[in-house]
Every structure is written in structure tokens, then in C-alpha cells.
Amino acid sequence: MTQHPTQSPQFFLTAPSPCPYLEGQFERKVFTHLVGDKAPEMNDLLTQGGFRRSQNIAYRPACESCRACVSVRILAQEFSASRNMRRVVQRNADLIGAMHDAQPSTEQYSLFRAYLDARHRRGGMSDMTVLDYAMMVEDTHVDTKIIEYRRRGPDTFITGKGQGELIAVALTDKMADGLSMVYSYFNPDFEDRSLGTFMILDHIARAKAMGLPHVYLGYWVNGSRKMNYKMRFMPQEHLGPKGWERYDHTKRSVADQPFQSPT
């Protein structure tokens, strides 16, 4: 059995591998294990320091020649939805989101599988089995929740989990200062609903209701078109050399600054 320290975490560095976001770049990650009674507290600290969680691992980029990945968090209490965002909410008015403890189901996996096959057929998660999915959901030592979004039909009375058609799912960590969106997926047949945007808006509303200041979106990758959607949710803060700073699109982002090797 692998033994993990209970006091100070140990950090490890991965070998270089091709970057999935920027062609011609190579990525490295620094990571540590999130286990034991201190895992929730450690997850809060590491997330605030730019780490992301995947199962019981916390990681962040440690690339040698690139700083394109920038941690982003929405200032939930100041957020005001645009007209287009309000339309997205109205378009999904028939959905009900329910937050549960992080428990996987075959229904979730079927939706997850359909999402991967339609949107990420060649991605790193494309070969995940139902057991892999269960590990992704259950292998956590922090306060992780599953939010299920179900469609309410004209003859459907939703009383709780398992009722109504499952349309979208979000795996979310509840932290002391916000909600961290770990992974989300949705029915690819409902492209016109903008479900990815809707789930972010729902998390902002939940953070507001809980009195939490932030919604953590992970990394914005400057130069990656698939990450541009994160810039639509303003105001937000980016993590740079001086800590978290309010993003000003009129100024250069830390991701636009040239990389300088440490002396």
C-alpha cells in the first residue's frame, strides 16, 4: 500500500508531453496527492494557488517555455448576466438542477459517453470505462458534489434524484471561498441550449446564494479557441506573479508577457 505523508505534501514533476491546447508546445505539470483529513483544507489552498483537482491529485502547469495557462475565477457576487446569457437561462427554464453527494450512476455514464463520443472522440478521456468514470467521481477526499440537470416535461413531476430526463451533469468541489467546476458534460443533441454556458451561470447563482465569492473555472489558455468562452464571464480575476488580480482586457494579461527563465 502506498503511504502518503499526513503533514507536508510531497510534490512531483511530470515528464514533458505534447500540449493538448497549443500546437508545437510541450507541457509539464507539478502535482501532489490530496488524501487524509487535511485534504479539504489543502484543496482550498492549492486551488487558490492555481492548482486543479483530478480525483485525488492536485496539479498545475509547470511548463518551461510557456505561460499561456492562466487560472481564472469569476467574482460571483459582482456578476451580472448579459442579455445573451439571460436568453440562455430562459431557454433552459425547463431544467431543474439538483446537488447531490458525489455518487456515479449508469445514467450519468451513458450521458458522459455520448458527450465524449460527440465532442472529444480523440481526447485523453475518450477510452474511459464505466469504472474509470466511477473513479473520477468517487475518488475524492474533499467536499465534492454532483449537480444533475434534468428536463421537466409537461407530464413530469420531479420529486428528486432519478426523476426526469438527465440533460447535463457537473462535478463540483465546494470550497470555503467558492465553487470549483471540476468537470461538466451534457447531451450533445441539445447544442442549441448552450448548456455549458447555462451550467456556469447556474454555478454563479449557487455561489451567490451560498454567500461564496468565487466560481473557479480552471485555466484560460491564451491562443486556444476552445478556451475563449471563459472570457465572457466578467468580472473575473486572473492569477499572476502578484497573486489574484482583477482582469482588465485593455491591459496585457500575464499570459501575453514573455517568459523569463529564473536566475
mmCIF file of C-alpha atoms in Angstrom:
data_model
loop_
_atom_site.group_PDB
_atom_site.id
_atom_site.type_symbol
_atom_site.label_atom_id
_atom_site.label_comp_id
_atom_site.label_asym_id
_atom_site.label_seq_id
_atom_site.Cartn_x
_atom_site.Cartn_y
_atom_site.Cartn_z
ATOM 1 C CA MET A 1 0.000 0.000 0.000
ATOM 2 C CA THR A 2 1.300 3.436 -0.907
ATOM 3 C CA GLN A 3 1.946 5.621 2.110
ATOM 4 C CA HIS A 4 1.198 9.348 1.876
ATOM 5 C CA PRO A 5 2.501 11.922 4.353
ATOM 6 C CA THR A 6 -0.097 13.386 6.668
ATOM 7 C CA GLN A 7 1.703 16.670 7.329
ATOM 8 C CA SER A 8 3.577 18.338 4.462
ATOM 9 C CA PRO A 9 2.576 17.248 0.957
ATOM 10 C CA GLN A 10 5.168 15.969 -1.498
ATOM 11 C CA PHE A 11 5.217 17.478 -4.978
ATOM 12 C CA PHE A 12 6.264 15.708 -8.150
ATOM 13 C CA LEU A 13 7.007 16.840 -11.721
ATOM 14 C CA THR A 14 5.810 15.052 -14.830
ATOM 15 C CA ALA A 15 7.937 14.460 -17.916
ATOM 16 C CA PRO A 16 7.325 16.754 -20.930
ATOM 17 C CA SER A 17 4.457 15.747 -23.226
ATOM 18 C CA PRO A 18 2.755 17.436 -26.220
ATOM 19 C CA CYS A 19 0.440 20.259 -25.181
ATOM 20 C CA PRO A 20 -3.230 19.480 -25.910
ATOM 21 C CA TYR A 21 -4.049 23.164 -26.391
ATOM 22 C CA LEU A 22 -1.177 24.825 -28.271
ATOM 23 C CA GLU A 23 0.422 23.150 -31.257
ATOM 24 C CA GLY A 24 4.192 22.790 -31.030
ATOM 25 C CA GLN A 25 4.314 23.333 -27.273
ATOM 26 C CA PHE A 26 5.144 20.809 -24.567
ATOM 27 C CA GLU A 27 3.582 20.710 -21.146
ATOM 28 C CA ARG A 28 4.806 19.645 -17.723
ATOM 29 C CA LYS A 29 2.801 19.530 -14.521
ATOM 30 C CA VAL A 30 3.631 19.654 -10.857
ATOM 31 C CA PHE A 31 1.293 17.538 -8.754
ATOM 32 C CA THR A 32 0.613 16.206 -5.283
ATOM 33 C CA HIS A 33 -1.854 13.836 -3.622
ATOM 34 C CA LEU A 34 -4.968 15.082 -1.835
ATOM 35 C CA VAL A 35 -5.576 12.484 0.852
ATOM 36 C CA GLY A 36 -6.355 12.323 4.546
ATOM 37 C CA ASP A 37 -8.171 14.601 6.954
ATOM 38 C CA LYS A 38 -6.348 17.706 5.716
ATOM 39 C CA ALA A 39 -7.354 17.180 2.079
ATOM 40 C CA PRO A 40 -10.234 19.732 2.055
ATOM 41 C CA GLU A 41 -8.073 22.445 3.597
ATOM 42 C CA MET A 42 -5.192 21.603 1.260
ATOM 43 C CA ASN A 43 -7.502 21.622 -1.763
ATOM 44 C CA ASP A 44 -8.691 25.110 -0.852
ATOM 45 C CA LEU A 45 -5.132 26.399 -0.524
ATOM 46 C CA LEU A 46 -3.893 24.757 -3.703
ATOM 47 C CA THR A 47 -6.901 25.856 -5.772
ATOM 48 C CA GLN A 48 -6.339 29.411 -4.565
ATOM 49 C CA GLY A 49 -2.729 28.926 -5.698
ATOM 50 C CA GLY A 50 -3.682 27.901 -9.222
ATOM 51 C CA PHE A 51 -3.967 24.123 -8.877
ATOM 52 C CA ARG A 52 -6.771 21.967 -10.277
ATOM 53 C CA ARG A 53 -8.095 18.694 -8.896
ATOM 54 C CA SER A 54 -8.464 15.402 -10.747
ATOM 55 C CA GLN A 55 -9.571 12.557 -8.457
ATOM 56 C CA ASN A 56 -7.140 12.628 -5.516
ATOM 57 C CA ILE A 57 -4.477 14.570 -7.429
ATOM 58 C CA ALA A 58 -3.936 18.335 -7.403
ATOM 59 C CA TYR A 59 -1.868 19.649 -10.299
ATOM 60 C CA ARG A 60 -0.847 22.827 -12.057
ATOM 61 C CA PRO A 61 1.182 23.628 -15.196
ATOM 62 C CA ALA A 62 4.937 23.871 -14.795
ATOM 63 C CA CYS A 63 5.936 24.379 -18.425
ATOM 64 C CA GLU A 64 9.472 25.529 -19.130
ATOM 65 C CA SER A 65 8.857 27.884 -22.053
ATOM 66 C CA CYS A 66 5.197 28.893 -21.878
ATOM 67 C CA ARG A 67 2.882 30.763 -19.516
ATOM 68 C CA ALA A 68 -0.305 30.561 -21.582
ATOM 69 C CA CYS A 69 -2.336 28.749 -18.904
ATOM 70 C CA VAL A 70 -3.869 31.271 -16.505
ATOM 71 C CA SER A 71 -6.085 30.384 -13.547
ATOM 72 C CA VAL A 72 -9.459 32.130 -13.743
ATOM 73 C CA ARG A 73 -12.141 32.730 -11.140
ATOM 74 C CA ILE A 74 -15.403 34.637 -11.547
ATOM 75 C CA LEU A 75 -16.341 37.282 -8.981
ATOM 76 C CA ALA A 76 -19.765 35.773 -8.379
ATOM 77 C CA GLN A 77 -21.224 38.453 -6.110
ATOM 78 C CA GLU A 78 -20.492 41.180 -8.688
ATOM 79 C CA PHE A 79 -21.570 39.213 -11.737
ATOM 80 C CA SER A 80 -24.414 40.474 -13.895
ATOM 81 C CA ALA A 81 -25.602 38.359 -16.812
ATOM 82 C CA SER A 82 -25.591 39.824 -20.309
ATOM 83 C CA ARG A 83 -28.697 39.852 -22.480
ATOM 84 C CA ASN A 84 -27.495 36.750 -24.350
ATOM 85 C CA MET A 85 -26.833 34.952 -21.066
ATOM 86 C CA ARG A 86 -30.322 35.764 -19.828
ATOM 87 C CA ARG A 87 -31.640 34.226 -23.034
ATOM 88 C CA VAL A 88 -29.665 31.064 -22.283
ATOM 89 C CA VAL A 89 -31.267 30.890 -18.835
ATOM 90 C CA GLN A 90 -34.726 31.358 -20.348
ATOM 91 C CA ARG A 91 -34.004 28.699 -22.975
ATOM 92 C CA ASN A 92 -33.280 26.232 -20.168
ATOM 93 C CA ALA A 93 -36.124 27.247 -17.873
ATOM 94 C CA ASP A 94 -37.469 23.693 -18.070
ATOM 95 C CA LEU A 95 -34.317 22.304 -16.413
ATOM 96 C CA ILE A 96 -34.030 21.645 -12.699
ATOM 97 C CA GLY A 97 -30.594 21.320 -11.138
ATOM 98 C CA ALA A 98 -30.205 19.214 -8.002
ATOM 99 C CA MET A 99 -26.988 18.951 -5.989
ATOM 100 C CA HIS A 100 -26.121 15.537 -4.538
ATOM 101 C CA ASP A 101 -23.161 13.825 -2.928
ATOM 102 C CA ALA A 102 -20.628 12.629 -5.496
ATOM 103 C CA GLN A 103 -22.022 9.238 -6.460
ATOM 104 C CA PRO A 104 -21.769 7.850 -10.015
ATOM 105 C CA SER A 105 -24.622 6.167 -11.859
ATOM 106 C CA THR A 106 -25.064 4.254 -15.094
ATOM 107 C CA GLU A 107 -27.352 7.039 -16.274
ATOM 108 C CA GLN A 108 -24.581 9.578 -15.782
ATOM 109 C CA TYR A 109 -22.062 7.380 -17.571
ATOM 110 C CA SER A 110 -24.350 6.920 -20.590
ATOM 111 C CA LEU A 111 -24.603 10.695 -20.923
ATOM 112 C CA PHE A 112 -20.864 11.093 -20.316
ATOM 113 C CA ARG A 113 -20.109 8.507 -23.011
ATOM 114 C CA ALA A 114 -22.393 10.222 -25.537
ATOM 115 C CA TYR A 115 -20.727 13.568 -24.775
ATOM 116 C CA LEU A 116 -17.202 12.206 -25.259
ATOM 117 C CA ASP A 117 -18.094 10.386 -28.468
ATOM 118 C CA ALA A 118 -19.623 13.528 -29.942
ATOM 119 C CA ARG A 119 -17.252 16.226 -28.655
ATOM 120 C CA HIS A 120 -13.946 14.628 -27.621
ATOM 121 C CA ARG A 121 -13.577 11.442 -29.622
ATOM 122 C CA ARG A 122 -9.778 11.865 -29.826
ATOM 123 C CA GLY A 123 -9.265 13.343 -26.390
ATOM 124 C CA GLY A 124 -7.378 11.834 -23.489
ATOM 125 C CA MET A 125 -10.619 10.714 -21.816
ATOM 126 C CA SER A 126 -12.106 9.036 -24.885
ATOM 127 C CA ASP A 127 -11.385 5.475 -23.727
ATOM 128 C CA MET A 128 -12.745 5.866 -20.179
ATOM 129 C CA THR A 129 -14.766 2.876 -19.000
ATOM 130 C CA VAL A 130 -17.627 2.924 -16.535
ATOM 131 C CA LEU A 131 -15.129 2.037 -13.792
ATOM 132 C CA ASP A 132 -12.877 4.927 -14.839
ATOM 133 C CA TYR A 133 -15.862 7.241 -14.643
ATOM 134 C CA ALA A 134 -16.773 5.950 -11.185
ATOM 135 C CA MET A 135 -13.222 6.675 -10.019
ATOM 136 C CA MET A 136 -13.379 10.186 -11.459
ATOM 137 C CA VAL A 137 -16.479 10.885 -9.378
ATOM 138 C CA GLU A 138 -15.811 8.906 -6.203
ATOM 139 C CA ASP A 139 -12.043 9.177 -5.757
ATOM 140 C CA THR A 140 -12.124 12.379 -3.742
ATOM 141 C CA HIS A 141 -11.171 13.334 -0.202
ATOM 142 C CA VAL A 142 -12.747 16.802 -0.429
ATOM 143 C CA ASP A 143 -16.325 18.117 -0.424
ATOM 144 C CA THR A 144 -17.297 17.093 -3.952
ATOM 145 C CA LYS A 145 -20.823 17.310 -5.320
ATOM 146 C CA ILE A 146 -22.676 16.128 -8.410
ATOM 147 C CA ILE A 147 -25.186 18.553 -9.872
ATOM 148 C CA GLU A 148 -27.691 16.831 -12.160
ATOM 149 C CA TYR A 149 -29.745 18.924 -14.561
ATOM 150 C CA ARG A 150 -32.988 17.252 -15.594
ATOM 151 C CA ARG A 151 -35.630 18.300 -18.085
ATOM 152 C CA ARG A 152 -39.140 18.667 -16.762
ATOM 153 C CA GLY A 153 -41.706 17.693 -19.355
ATOM 154 C CA PRO A 154 -45.369 18.715 -19.312
ATOM 155 C CA ASP A 155 -46.324 15.437 -17.620
ATOM 156 C CA THR A 156 -43.258 15.105 -15.402
ATOM 157 C CA PHE A 157 -43.367 15.867 -11.703
ATOM 158 C CA ILE A 158 -39.830 15.954 -10.344
ATOM 159 C CA THR A 159 -39.541 14.855 -6.754
ATOM 160 C CA GLY A 160 -35.804 14.256 -6.513
ATOM 161 C CA LYS A 161 -32.867 12.332 -7.921
ATOM 162 C CA GLY A 162 -33.663 9.922 -10.700
ATOM 163 C CA GLN A 163 -36.788 11.730 -11.937
ATOM 164 C CA GLY A 164 -36.888 13.468 -15.315
ATOM 165 C CA GLU A 165 -34.573 13.185 -18.309
ATOM 166 C CA LEU A 166 -30.918 13.793 -17.448
ATOM 167 C CA ILE A 167 -29.580 16.530 -19.755
ATOM 168 C CA ALA A 168 -26.335 17.710 -18.135
ATOM 169 C CA VAL A 169 -24.036 16.982 -15.180
ATOM 170 C CA ALA A 170 -21.414 18.984 -13.303
ATOM 171 C CA LEU A 171 -18.789 17.592 -10.927
ATOM 172 C CA THR A 172 -18.064 20.405 -8.486
ATOM 173 C CA ASP A 173 -15.918 20.980 -5.401
ATOM 174 C CA LYS A 174 -17.422 23.107 -2.658
ATOM 175 C CA MET A 175 -14.691 25.170 -1.006
ATOM 176 C CA ALA A 176 -14.523 27.783 1.716
ATOM 177 C CA ASP A 177 -14.350 30.642 -0.807
ATOM 178 C CA GLY A 178 -16.298 29.323 -3.767
ATOM 179 C CA LEU A 179 -17.307 26.558 -6.120
ATOM 180 C CA SER A 180 -14.706 24.906 -8.335
ATOM 181 C CA MET A 181 -16.048 23.355 -11.532
ATOM 182 C CA VAL A 182 -14.010 20.162 -11.902
ATOM 183 C CA TYR A 183 -15.737 18.708 -14.977
ATOM 184 C CA SER A 184 -19.048 19.084 -16.783
ATOM 185 C CA TYR A 185 -20.756 17.382 -19.684
ATOM 186 C CA PHE A 186 -24.136 17.404 -21.421
ATOM 187 C CA ASN A 187 -26.336 15.797 -24.028
ATOM 188 C CA PRO A 188 -24.739 16.701 -27.392
ATOM 189 C CA ASP A 189 -28.155 16.575 -29.084
ATOM 190 C CA PHE A 190 -29.106 19.821 -27.316
ATOM 191 C CA GLU A 191 -26.402 22.036 -28.816
ATOM 192 C CA ASP A 192 -28.823 24.950 -29.221
ATOM 193 C CA ARG A 193 -29.392 25.154 -25.456
ATOM 194 C CA SER A 194 -25.798 26.367 -24.762
ATOM 195 C CA LEU A 195 -25.676 24.001 -21.795
ATOM 196 C CA GLY A 196 -22.029 24.716 -20.994
ATOM 197 C CA THR A 197 -22.847 28.400 -20.537
ATOM 198 C CA PHE A 198 -26.001 27.534 -18.602
ATOM 199 C CA MET A 199 -24.099 25.386 -16.084
ATOM 200 C CA ILE A 200 -21.595 28.168 -15.411
ATOM 201 C CA LEU A 201 -24.442 30.634 -14.897
ATOM 202 C CA ASP A 202 -26.110 28.174 -12.535
ATOM 203 C CA HIS A 203 -22.891 27.826 -10.523
ATOM 204 C CA ILE A 204 -22.641 31.613 -10.260
ATOM 205 C CA ALA A 205 -26.219 31.742 -8.972
ATOM 206 C CA ARG A 206 -25.476 28.973 -6.471
ATOM 207 C CA ALA A 207 -22.320 30.721 -5.247
ATOM 208 C CA LYS A 208 -24.319 33.921 -4.759
ATOM 209 C CA ALA A 209 -26.999 32.073 -2.791
ATOM 210 C CA MET A 210 -24.357 30.401 -0.602
ATOM 211 C CA GLY A 211 -22.580 33.712 0.042
ATOM 212 C CA LEU A 212 -19.423 32.458 -1.689
ATOM 213 C CA PRO A 213 -17.301 34.995 -3.577
ATOM 214 C CA HIS A 214 -15.854 32.876 -6.385
ATOM 215 C CA VAL A 215 -16.538 30.349 -9.109
ATOM 216 C CA TYR A 216 -13.291 28.722 -10.244
ATOM 217 C CA LEU A 217 -13.222 27.894 -13.967
ATOM 218 C CA GLY A 218 -9.780 26.326 -14.193
ATOM 219 C CA TYR A 219 -7.368 27.571 -16.836
ATOM 220 C CA TRP A 220 -7.828 30.045 -19.617
ATOM 221 C CA VAL A 221 -5.309 29.205 -22.335
ATOM 222 C CA ASN A 222 -4.395 32.270 -24.340
ATOM 223 C CA GLY A 223 -4.338 31.308 -28.010
ATOM 224 C CA SER A 224 -6.681 28.333 -27.628
ATOM 225 C CA ARG A 225 -10.068 28.957 -29.263
ATOM 226 C CA LYS A 226 -11.763 26.272 -27.181
ATOM 227 C CA MET A 227 -10.963 28.263 -24.015
ATOM 228 C CA ASN A 228 -12.208 31.654 -25.210
ATOM 229 C CA TYR A 229 -15.666 31.131 -23.683
ATOM 230 C CA LYS A 230 -14.253 31.703 -20.200
ATOM 231 C CA MET A 231 -13.604 35.359 -21.025
ATOM 232 C CA ARG A 232 -17.341 36.014 -21.333
ATOM 233 C CA PHE A 233 -17.983 35.803 -17.584
ATOM 234 C CA MET A 234 -16.969 39.144 -16.145
ATOM 235 C CA PRO A 235 -15.830 40.443 -13.759
ATOM 236 C CA GLN A 236 -13.147 37.881 -13.070
ATOM 237 C CA GLU A 237 -9.687 37.579 -11.562
ATOM 238 C CA HIS A 238 -6.577 36.008 -13.046
ATOM 239 C CA LEU A 239 -3.716 34.542 -11.044
ATOM 240 C CA GLY A 240 -0.399 36.146 -11.898
ATOM 241 C CA PRO A 241 3.018 36.733 -10.332
ATOM 242 C CA LYS A 242 1.486 39.232 -7.880
ATOM 243 C CA GLY A 243 -1.401 36.971 -6.908
ATOM 244 C CA TRP A 244 -5.047 37.235 -7.942
ATOM 245 C CA GLU A 245 -5.745 40.431 -9.864
ATOM 246 C CA ARG A 246 -8.899 41.754 -11.445
ATOM 247 C CA TYR A 247 -8.704 41.158 -15.178
ATOM 248 C CA ASP A 248 -8.633 44.220 -17.392
ATOM 249 C CA HIS A 249 -8.963 43.328 -21.065
ATOM 250 C CA THR A 250 -7.404 46.673 -22.044
ATOM 251 C CA LYS A 251 -4.121 45.626 -20.466
ATOM 252 C CA ARG A 252 -1.792 42.779 -21.284
ATOM 253 C CA SER A 253 -2.551 39.543 -19.495
ATOM 254 C CA VAL A 254 0.172 37.646 -17.684
ATOM 255 C CA ALA A 255 -0.237 35.068 -20.462
ATOM 256 C CA ASP A 256 0.893 37.684 -23.015
ATOM 257 C CA GLN A 257 4.086 38.509 -21.167
ATOM 258 C CA PRO A 258 7.340 36.981 -22.412
ATOM 259 C CA PHE A 259 8.705 34.068 -20.423
ATOM 260 C CA GLN A 260 11.835 34.776 -18.415
ATOM 261 C CA SER A 261 13.957 31.973 -17.049
ATOM 262 C CA PRO A 262 14.615 32.159 -13.304
ATOM 263 C CA THR A 263 18.084 33.333 -12.356
#
